[in-house]
Each structure stands twice: as structure tokens, then as C-alpha cells.
Amino acid sequence: MKPKIVVYKALPADVADYLREHAELIDVDAGQPGALAAALRGADGAIGASVKITPAMLDGSRVKALSTISVGYDQFDVPDLTKRGIVLAHTPDVLTESTADTVFSLILASARRVVELADWVKAGHWKGSIGPAQFGVDVQGKTLGIVGLGRIGGAVARRAALGFKMKVLYTNRTPNEAAERHYGARRVELDELLASSDFVCLQVPLTDATRHLIGARQLQKMKRSAILINASRGATVDEQALIAALEAGTIHGAGLDVFEREPIDPASPLLRMPNVVALPHIGSATHETRHAMARCAAENLVAALAGTLDVNVVNRDVLAR
Ligand code: DGY
């Protein structure tokens, strides 16, 4: 008998067809309260994204594998899944380059005021030659501080060092020797990174250790001319502290793809600040990359249910059992 898989995010047709060759699919509207938990009770696995899967939702289920269509896995209680013997798979690598492009577009847009000035033109304010009131700041040759130099951080460092001749500083639990060799990246303490960088870019996953990693004290350490870039997870930054720092001129601006609450409250002061570029969590959102992520997640799930998955596993401890 084919295993039953809950699908809680729309999949490209060819990916759904591939899954159907291996499993019976149960489509669920994750927006319906209780629907996902109810479906999980009769399933062997699930695939989807952007929805919290709590331990309670798995009680009484026989689920063996969960596959998230994302690299981030902060929607799951990983130790609990491991205790239950449930494999959790994710989609690193396939989204690295498009997510690094988003980070770099935030750097460029914030520095050169692209969104603000495009709106200014559309509003009919361009009546003569522009002057210092419309000038931005250079990106090339500046210092980029990357907090967390993993796969995506490494792709950002490559763009910065090789494309824009930037100096790259970074923090990471372990040295990233490839980035040091190829991009001249220098590993420093967070305080030094904050004090020396023109752009501070967060590339850490959201964990208990990184929640509000950047708060009032850290923002205070940054240069007044610095720009904070966040395309990781909103809660790595204390958003209230960021709003206060931007209002007080403690830092110059911010480029944000992620927020503590998504979608962001339309009344958020961040949305009224011309020096803030705000995007709707588009990190990996290109047609090509989202398709590759869905395919990768589907293959992960099929292999996990067959007991053959040995890549892209978040909780490898489960495989050792
Ligand atoms: C990820 O893959 O984690 C991106 O943030 C998209 O959700």
C-alpha cells in the first residue's frame, strides 16, 4: 500500500505528479484551524512550508517523515521530532544563490535609496536635476559584516568581495576557511563586526541562541552611517529596538525581508520610514528556485519514507537508530 502524505502548501503540478507515483496525497488548506492536525493523524508524512507544526499536532499520529520546502526549520520542535523518531528534511543549497541575490538587492536598494526614489519619481516629484537630497552612499569598497557565514552567507560574501570589492567581516561558530581564502573574509567577535561594518547582514537561523541577537545594545554599537540587512528570520532582531534606533538616528537605515510578525502589521512604523526597504519575505522567491525547492522537498520525503534519505536531514540522530 502506498504511504499517505499530507500536502499543506500548493505544489507545482509536475511535483505533485511525482509524489502521486509514490504516495496517496491528502491536500490540506493549512489556513483552516485544526485541518492540518486532523490530516496528520491519518498520514505517514507531510510536505509544506510556513506553518508551525507543534508536538500536539503529532500526538496520536504515525508520521515518520516531515519535509519542509525551506532551508529554515524554525516551524518545528526538532528535539521533539527526534524523540518521536520522525525524520525532518529541508532544502538547503537549491536556494542559496537566489536568497543571496535578495540580500544583495536589499544592500543596493538601501544604499542607493532605490525604492524611495522610484516612489518619488512615480509621485511626480522629479522636476529638475537631482542633488544631494537624492544622493545615496557607495556599496563598492565598503565593509560588509556577515553574522553567520554558512551557505547563504558565503554566497553573499562572494558577491561582496568579488563583485563589489568589499571587505568582509564575519562571525560564525566555526571558521569558514573557504570564505577566508577566496573572499578575504575575516572572522571577528560580534562587537567588532558591529562597530566596523557599513552594512551588517544577518544570516543566522532562528534558534533560542539567535532570538533578538540584535537588540538595543548591539544597534548602539553600530556606526551611525550603517545599514542593517535582515533576510534571515525577523525574530533575530528585536524589532521594537530597531524601530527606536531608526527613529533616534542610531543607525542610518535597514533593508528587511523578514519581520517578527509576517505579514507585517500595515501600521508598523517601519513602513513609514523612507530609510527602510521592506520586502514580503521574498528570500528564495523566484519561479526557478521555488520549483527546485518543491522538487527537492518531494524527493526528500519519498526517500525518507523509503528509509533511504541520507542528505538534507535536519535531525540526523534519527537515522542512526
Ligand atoms: C527558507 O527557505 O527558509 C526561506 O526563508 C523561505 O521561507
Coordinates of C-alpha atoms and ligand atoms in Angstrom, one line a residue:
M1 CA 0.0 0.0 0.0
K2 CA 1.2 3.5 -0.8
P3 CA 2.0 5.8 2.1
K4 CA -0.3 8.7 2.8
I5 CA 1.3 12.2 2.5
V6 CA -0.3 15.4 3.7
V7 CA 0.4 18.3 1.3
Y8 CA -0.1 21.7 3.1
K9 CA 1.3 24.0 0.5
A10 CA 0.4 24.2 -3.2
L11 CA 2.9 22.2 -5.3
P12 CA 3.8 22.6 -8.9
A13 CA 1.8 20.1 -11.0
D14 CA 4.8 18.0 -12.0
V15 CA 6.0 17.8 -8.4
A16 CA 2.5 16.7 -7.2
D17 CA 2.5 14.1 -10.1
Y18 CA 5.9 12.8 -8.9
L19 CA 4.6 12.4 -5.4
R20 CA 1.5 10.7 -6.6
E21 CA 3.7 8.0 -8.2
H22 CA 4.9 7.1 -4.7
A23 CA 2.1 8.1 -2.3
E24 CA -1.5 8.9 -1.8
L25 CA -1.8 12.7 -1.4
I26 CA -4.1 14.4 1.1
D27 CA -4.4 18.1 0.2
V28 CA -5.0 20.4 3.2
D29 CA -5.8 24.1 3.5
A30 CA -3.4 25.0 6.3
G31 CA -5.4 28.2 6.9
Q32 CA -8.3 26.1 8.3
P33 CA -7.7 25.7 12.0
G34 CA -7.4 22.1 13.0
A35 CA -7.4 20.7 9.4
L36 CA -3.7 20.1 9.3
A37 CA -3.6 18.3 12.7
A38 CA -6.6 16.2 11.8
A39 CA -5.0 15.2 8.4
L40 CA -1.6 14.4 10.1
R41 CA -3.4 11.8 12.3
G42 CA -4.0 9.6 9.3
A43 CA -0.8 10.2 7.5
D44 CA 2.8 8.8 7.2
G45 CA 4.4 12.0 6.1
A46 CA 3.8 15.7 5.2
I47 CA 5.2 18.3 2.9
G48 CA 4.7 22.1 3.1
A49 CA 6.1 25.3 4.4
S50 CA 5.5 28.4 6.6
V51 CA 3.1 26.7 9.1
K52 CA 4.0 25.8 12.6
I53 CA 3.9 22.0 13.3
T54 CA 3.6 21.6 17.1
P55 CA 4.2 18.5 19.1
A56 CA 0.5 18.4 19.9
M57 CA -0.4 18.1 16.2
L58 CA 1.7 14.9 16.0
D59 CA 0.2 13.2 19.1
G60 CA -1.6 10.0 18.1
S61 CA -0.1 10.1 14.5
R62 CA 2.1 7.5 12.8
V63 CA 4.0 10.2 10.9
K64 CA 7.5 9.0 10.0
A65 CA 8.8 12.0 8.0
L66 CA 8.2 15.7 7.5
S67 CA 9.6 17.6 4.6
T68 CA 9.7 21.4 4.7
I69 CA 10.0 23.4 1.5
S70 CA 12.5 25.8 3.0
V71 CA 16.0 25.8 4.4
G72 CA 14.8 27.2 7.7
Y73 CA 13.2 24.8 10.1
D74 CA 12.1 27.1 13.0
Q75 CA 8.5 26.0 12.4
F76 CA 9.4 22.6 14.0
D77 CA 10.3 21.4 17.5
V78 CA 13.3 19.4 16.3
P79 CA 14.2 17.7 19.6
D80 CA 10.6 16.6 19.9
L81 CA 10.6 15.1 16.4
T82 CA 13.9 13.3 17.1
K83 CA 12.3 11.8 20.3
R84 CA 9.4 10.6 18.2
G85 CA 11.7 9.1 15.6
I86 CA 10.4 11.5 12.9
V87 CA 12.8 12.5 10.2
L88 CA 12.8 16.2 9.3
A89 CA 14.1 17.1 5.9
H90 CA 14.8 20.6 4.5
T91 CA 16.0 22.2 1.2
P92 CA 19.4 23.8 1.5
D93 CA 21.7 24.5 -1.5
V94 CA 19.0 24.9 -4.1
L95 CA 18.0 28.3 -2.7
T96 CA 21.4 29.7 -1.8
E97 CA 22.1 31.9 -4.9
S98 CA 18.6 33.4 -5.2
T99 CA 18.5 34.2 -1.5
A100 CA 21.9 35.8 -1.7
D101 CA 20.6 37.9 -4.6
T102 CA 17.7 39.1 -2.4
V103 CA 20.3 40.0 0.3
F104 CA 22.3 41.9 -2.2
S105 CA 19.3 43.7 -3.7
L106 CA 18.5 44.9 -0.1
I107 CA 22.1 46.2 0.3
L108 CA 21.9 48.1 -3.0
A109 CA 18.4 49.3 -2.6
S110 CA 19.1 50.6 0.9
A111 CA 22.4 52.3 0.0
R112 CA 21.1 53.8 -3.3
R113 CA 17.6 54.6 -2.0
V114 CA 16.1 52.7 -5.0
V115 CA 12.6 52.2 -3.6
E116 CA 12.3 55.6 -2.0
L117 CA 13.5 57.4 -5.2
A118 CA 11.4 55.2 -7.5
D119 CA 8.3 56.2 -5.5
W120 CA 9.4 59.8 -5.6
V121 CA 9.6 59.7 -9.4
K122 CA 6.2 58.0 -9.7
A123 CA 4.7 60.6 -7.4
G124 CA 5.8 63.3 -9.9
H125 CA 8.4 64.9 -7.7
W126 CA 11.2 64.8 -10.3
K127 CA 11.1 68.3 -11.7
G128 CA 14.8 69.1 -12.3
S129 CA 18.3 67.8 -11.8
I130 CA 18.7 65.8 -8.7
G131 CA 21.0 67.0 -6.0
P132 CA 22.5 65.9 -2.6
A133 CA 19.0 65.4 -1.2
Q134 CA 18.7 62.4 -3.5
F135 CA 22.2 61.0 -3.1
G136 CA 22.8 57.7 -1.6
V137 CA 26.0 56.0 -0.4
D138 CA 28.5 53.7 -2.1
V139 CA 28.4 50.0 -1.7
Q140 CA 31.7 49.2 -3.5
G141 CA 34.8 49.2 -1.3
K142 CA 32.8 49.3 1.9
T143 CA 32.9 46.8 4.8
L144 CA 30.2 44.1 5.0
G145 CA 29.7 42.3 8.3
I146 CA 28.0 39.0 7.9
V147 CA 26.6 37.5 11.1
G148 CA 26.6 33.7 10.4
L149 CA 28.7 32.6 7.4
G150 CA 27.1 29.4 6.2
R151 CA 25.9 28.6 2.7
I152 CA 23.9 31.8 2.0
G153 CA 26.4 34.0 3.9
G154 CA 29.2 32.6 1.7
A155 CA 27.3 33.4 -1.4
V156 CA 26.7 37.0 -0.1
A157 CA 30.4 37.2 0.7
R158 CA 31.3 36.1 -2.9
R159 CA 29.1 38.8 -4.4
A160 CA 30.5 41.4 -1.9
A161 CA 34.2 40.6 -2.3
L162 CA 34.5 39.6 -6.0
G163 CA 31.7 41.8 -7.4
F164 CA 31.9 44.9 -5.2
K165 CA 35.5 44.8 -3.8
M166 CA 34.1 45.0 -0.3
K167 CA 35.9 44.0 2.8
V168 CA 34.1 41.1 4.5
L169 CA 34.0 40.5 8.3
Y170 CA 32.1 37.7 9.7
T171 CA 31.0 35.8 12.9
N172 CA 30.4 32.1 12.9
R173 CA 30.6 29.3 15.4
T174 CA 33.5 27.8 13.3
P175 CA 35.9 29.4 10.9
N176 CA 34.8 29.4 7.2
E177 CA 38.2 28.7 5.6
A178 CA 36.9 28.8 2.1
A179 CA 35.4 32.3 2.6
E180 CA 38.7 33.4 4.2
R181 CA 40.8 32.1 1.3
H182 CA 38.6 33.1 -1.6
Y183 CA 37.0 36.3 -0.4
G184 CA 39.4 37.6 2.2
A185 CA 36.7 37.3 4.9
R186 CA 38.0 37.9 8.4
R187 CA 36.4 36.2 11.5
V188 CA 35.8 38.7 14.4
E189 CA 33.8 39.0 17.5
L190 CA 30.2 40.3 17.1
D191 CA 31.0 43.6 18.8
E192 CA 34.0 44.3 16.4
L193 CA 31.8 43.4 13.4
L194 CA 29.1 45.8 14.6
A195 CA 31.5 48.6 15.2
S196 CA 33.4 48.3 11.9
S197 CA 30.8 47.4 9.3
D198 CA 29.0 49.7 6.9
F199 CA 26.4 47.0 6.3
V200 CA 25.5 44.4 8.9
C201 CA 23.9 41.4 7.4
L202 CA 22.2 38.7 9.4
Q203 CA 22.5 35.1 8.0
V204 CA 21.8 33.0 11.1
P205 CA 19.0 30.5 11.6
L206 CA 16.4 31.4 14.3
T207 CA 17.2 29.5 17.4
D208 CA 16.9 30.2 21.2
A209 CA 20.5 31.5 20.9
T210 CA 19.8 33.9 18.0
R211 CA 16.4 35.2 19.0
H212 CA 16.9 39.0 19.4
L213 CA 20.6 38.6 18.7
I214 CA 20.5 42.2 17.5
G215 CA 18.8 44.4 20.2
A216 CA 19.3 47.9 21.6
R217 CA 22.8 47.3 22.8
Q218 CA 24.0 45.8 19.5
L219 CA 22.4 48.6 17.5
Q220 CA 24.1 51.1 19.7
K221 CA 27.5 49.6 18.8
M222 CA 26.9 50.1 15.0
K223 CA 28.1 53.1 13.1
R224 CA 25.5 55.9 12.8
S225 CA 26.0 55.5 9.0
A226 CA 25.5 51.8 9.0
I227 CA 22.6 49.9 7.4
L228 CA 21.2 46.7 8.9
I229 CA 20.1 44.0 6.4
N230 CA 18.0 41.1 7.5
A231 CA 16.8 38.3 5.2
S232 CA 17.1 35.5 7.8
R233 CA 14.2 35.5 10.3
G234 CA 12.5 38.5 11.7
A235 CA 13.0 37.5 15.3
T236 CA 16.8 37.5 15.1
V237 CA 16.3 41.3 15.5
D238 CA 14.4 43.0 18.4
E239 CA 12.0 44.9 16.1
Q240 CA 11.0 47.4 18.7
A241 CA 14.6 48.2 19.4
L242 CA 15.3 48.6 15.7
I243 CA 12.4 51.0 15.3
A244 CA 13.7 53.0 18.3
A245 CA 17.2 53.0 16.8
L246 CA 16.0 54.2 13.4
E247 CA 13.8 56.9 14.9
A248 CA 16.7 58.1 17.0
G249 CA 19.2 58.0 14.1
T250 CA 21.4 55.4 16.0
I251 CA 21.8 53.7 12.6
H252 CA 21.2 55.0 9.1
G253 CA 18.7 52.5 7.7
A254 CA 17.5 49.0 7.2
G255 CA 16.8 46.6 4.4
L256 CA 14.3 44.0 5.7
D257 CA 12.9 40.9 4.0
V258 CA 11.7 39.4 7.3
F259 CA 9.8 40.6 10.3
E260 CA 8.8 39.4 13.8
R261 CA 5.3 39.0 12.6
E262 CA 4.5 38.1 9.0
P263 CA 2.7 39.6 7.2
I264 CA 3.9 42.8 8.9
D265 CA 1.2 45.0 10.6
P266 CA 0.4 47.7 8.0
A267 CA 0.5 50.2 10.9
S268 CA 4.2 49.3 11.7
P269 CA 6.3 52.5 12.0
L270 CA 8.9 50.7 9.8
L271 CA 6.6 51.1 6.8
R272 CA 6.5 54.9 7.2
M273 CA 10.3 55.3 7.2
P274 CA 11.9 56.3 3.9
N275 CA 15.2 54.8 5.1
V276 CA 13.7 51.3 5.4
V277 CA 13.3 48.9 2.5
A278 CA 10.7 46.4 3.4
L279 CA 10.0 43.2 1.3
P280 CA 7.4 40.5 1.8
H281 CA 9.8 37.6 2.7
I282 CA 10.9 37.0 -0.9
G283 CA 14.3 35.4 0.0
S284 CA 14.1 32.5 -2.3
A285 CA 11.0 33.5 -4.3
T286 CA 11.9 33.1 -7.9
H287 CA 9.9 30.7 -10.2
E288 CA 13.0 28.6 -10.8
T289 CA 14.2 28.3 -7.2
R290 CA 10.7 27.7 -5.7
H291 CA 10.2 24.9 -8.2
A292 CA 13.6 23.4 -7.4
M293 CA 12.8 23.6 -3.6
A294 CA 9.4 21.9 -4.1
R295 CA 11.1 19.1 -6.1
C296 CA 13.9 18.7 -3.6
A297 CA 11.4 18.5 -0.7
A298 CA 9.3 16.0 -2.6
E299 CA 12.3 13.8 -3.3
N300 CA 13.5 14.2 0.3
L301 CA 10.1 13.0 1.6
V302 CA 9.8 10.0 -0.8
A303 CA 13.3 8.9 0.2
A304 CA 12.7 9.5 3.9
L305 CA 9.6 7.3 3.8
A306 CA 11.5 4.6 2.0
G307 CA 14.3 4.8 4.7
T308 CA 16.9 5.8 2.1
L309 CA 17.3 9.6 2.7
D310 CA 20.9 10.5 3.7
V311 CA 21.1 14.2 2.6
N312 CA 19.2 17.3 3.7
V313 CA 18.2 15.7 7.0
V314 CA 17.9 18.2 9.9
N315 CA 17.9 15.6 12.7
R316 CA 20.5 13.1 11.6
D317 CA 20.3 11.4 15.0
V318 CA 17.1 9.8 13.9
L319 CA 18.9 8.0 11.0
A320 CA 21.3 6.4 13.4
R321 CA 18.5 4.4 15.2
Ligands
DGY1 C1 13.7 29.5 3.8 O1 13.8 28.6 2.9 O2 13.8 29.2 5.0 C2 13.3 30.8 3.3 O3 13.2 31.8 4.3 C3 11.9 30.7 2.7 O4 10.9 30.6 3.7

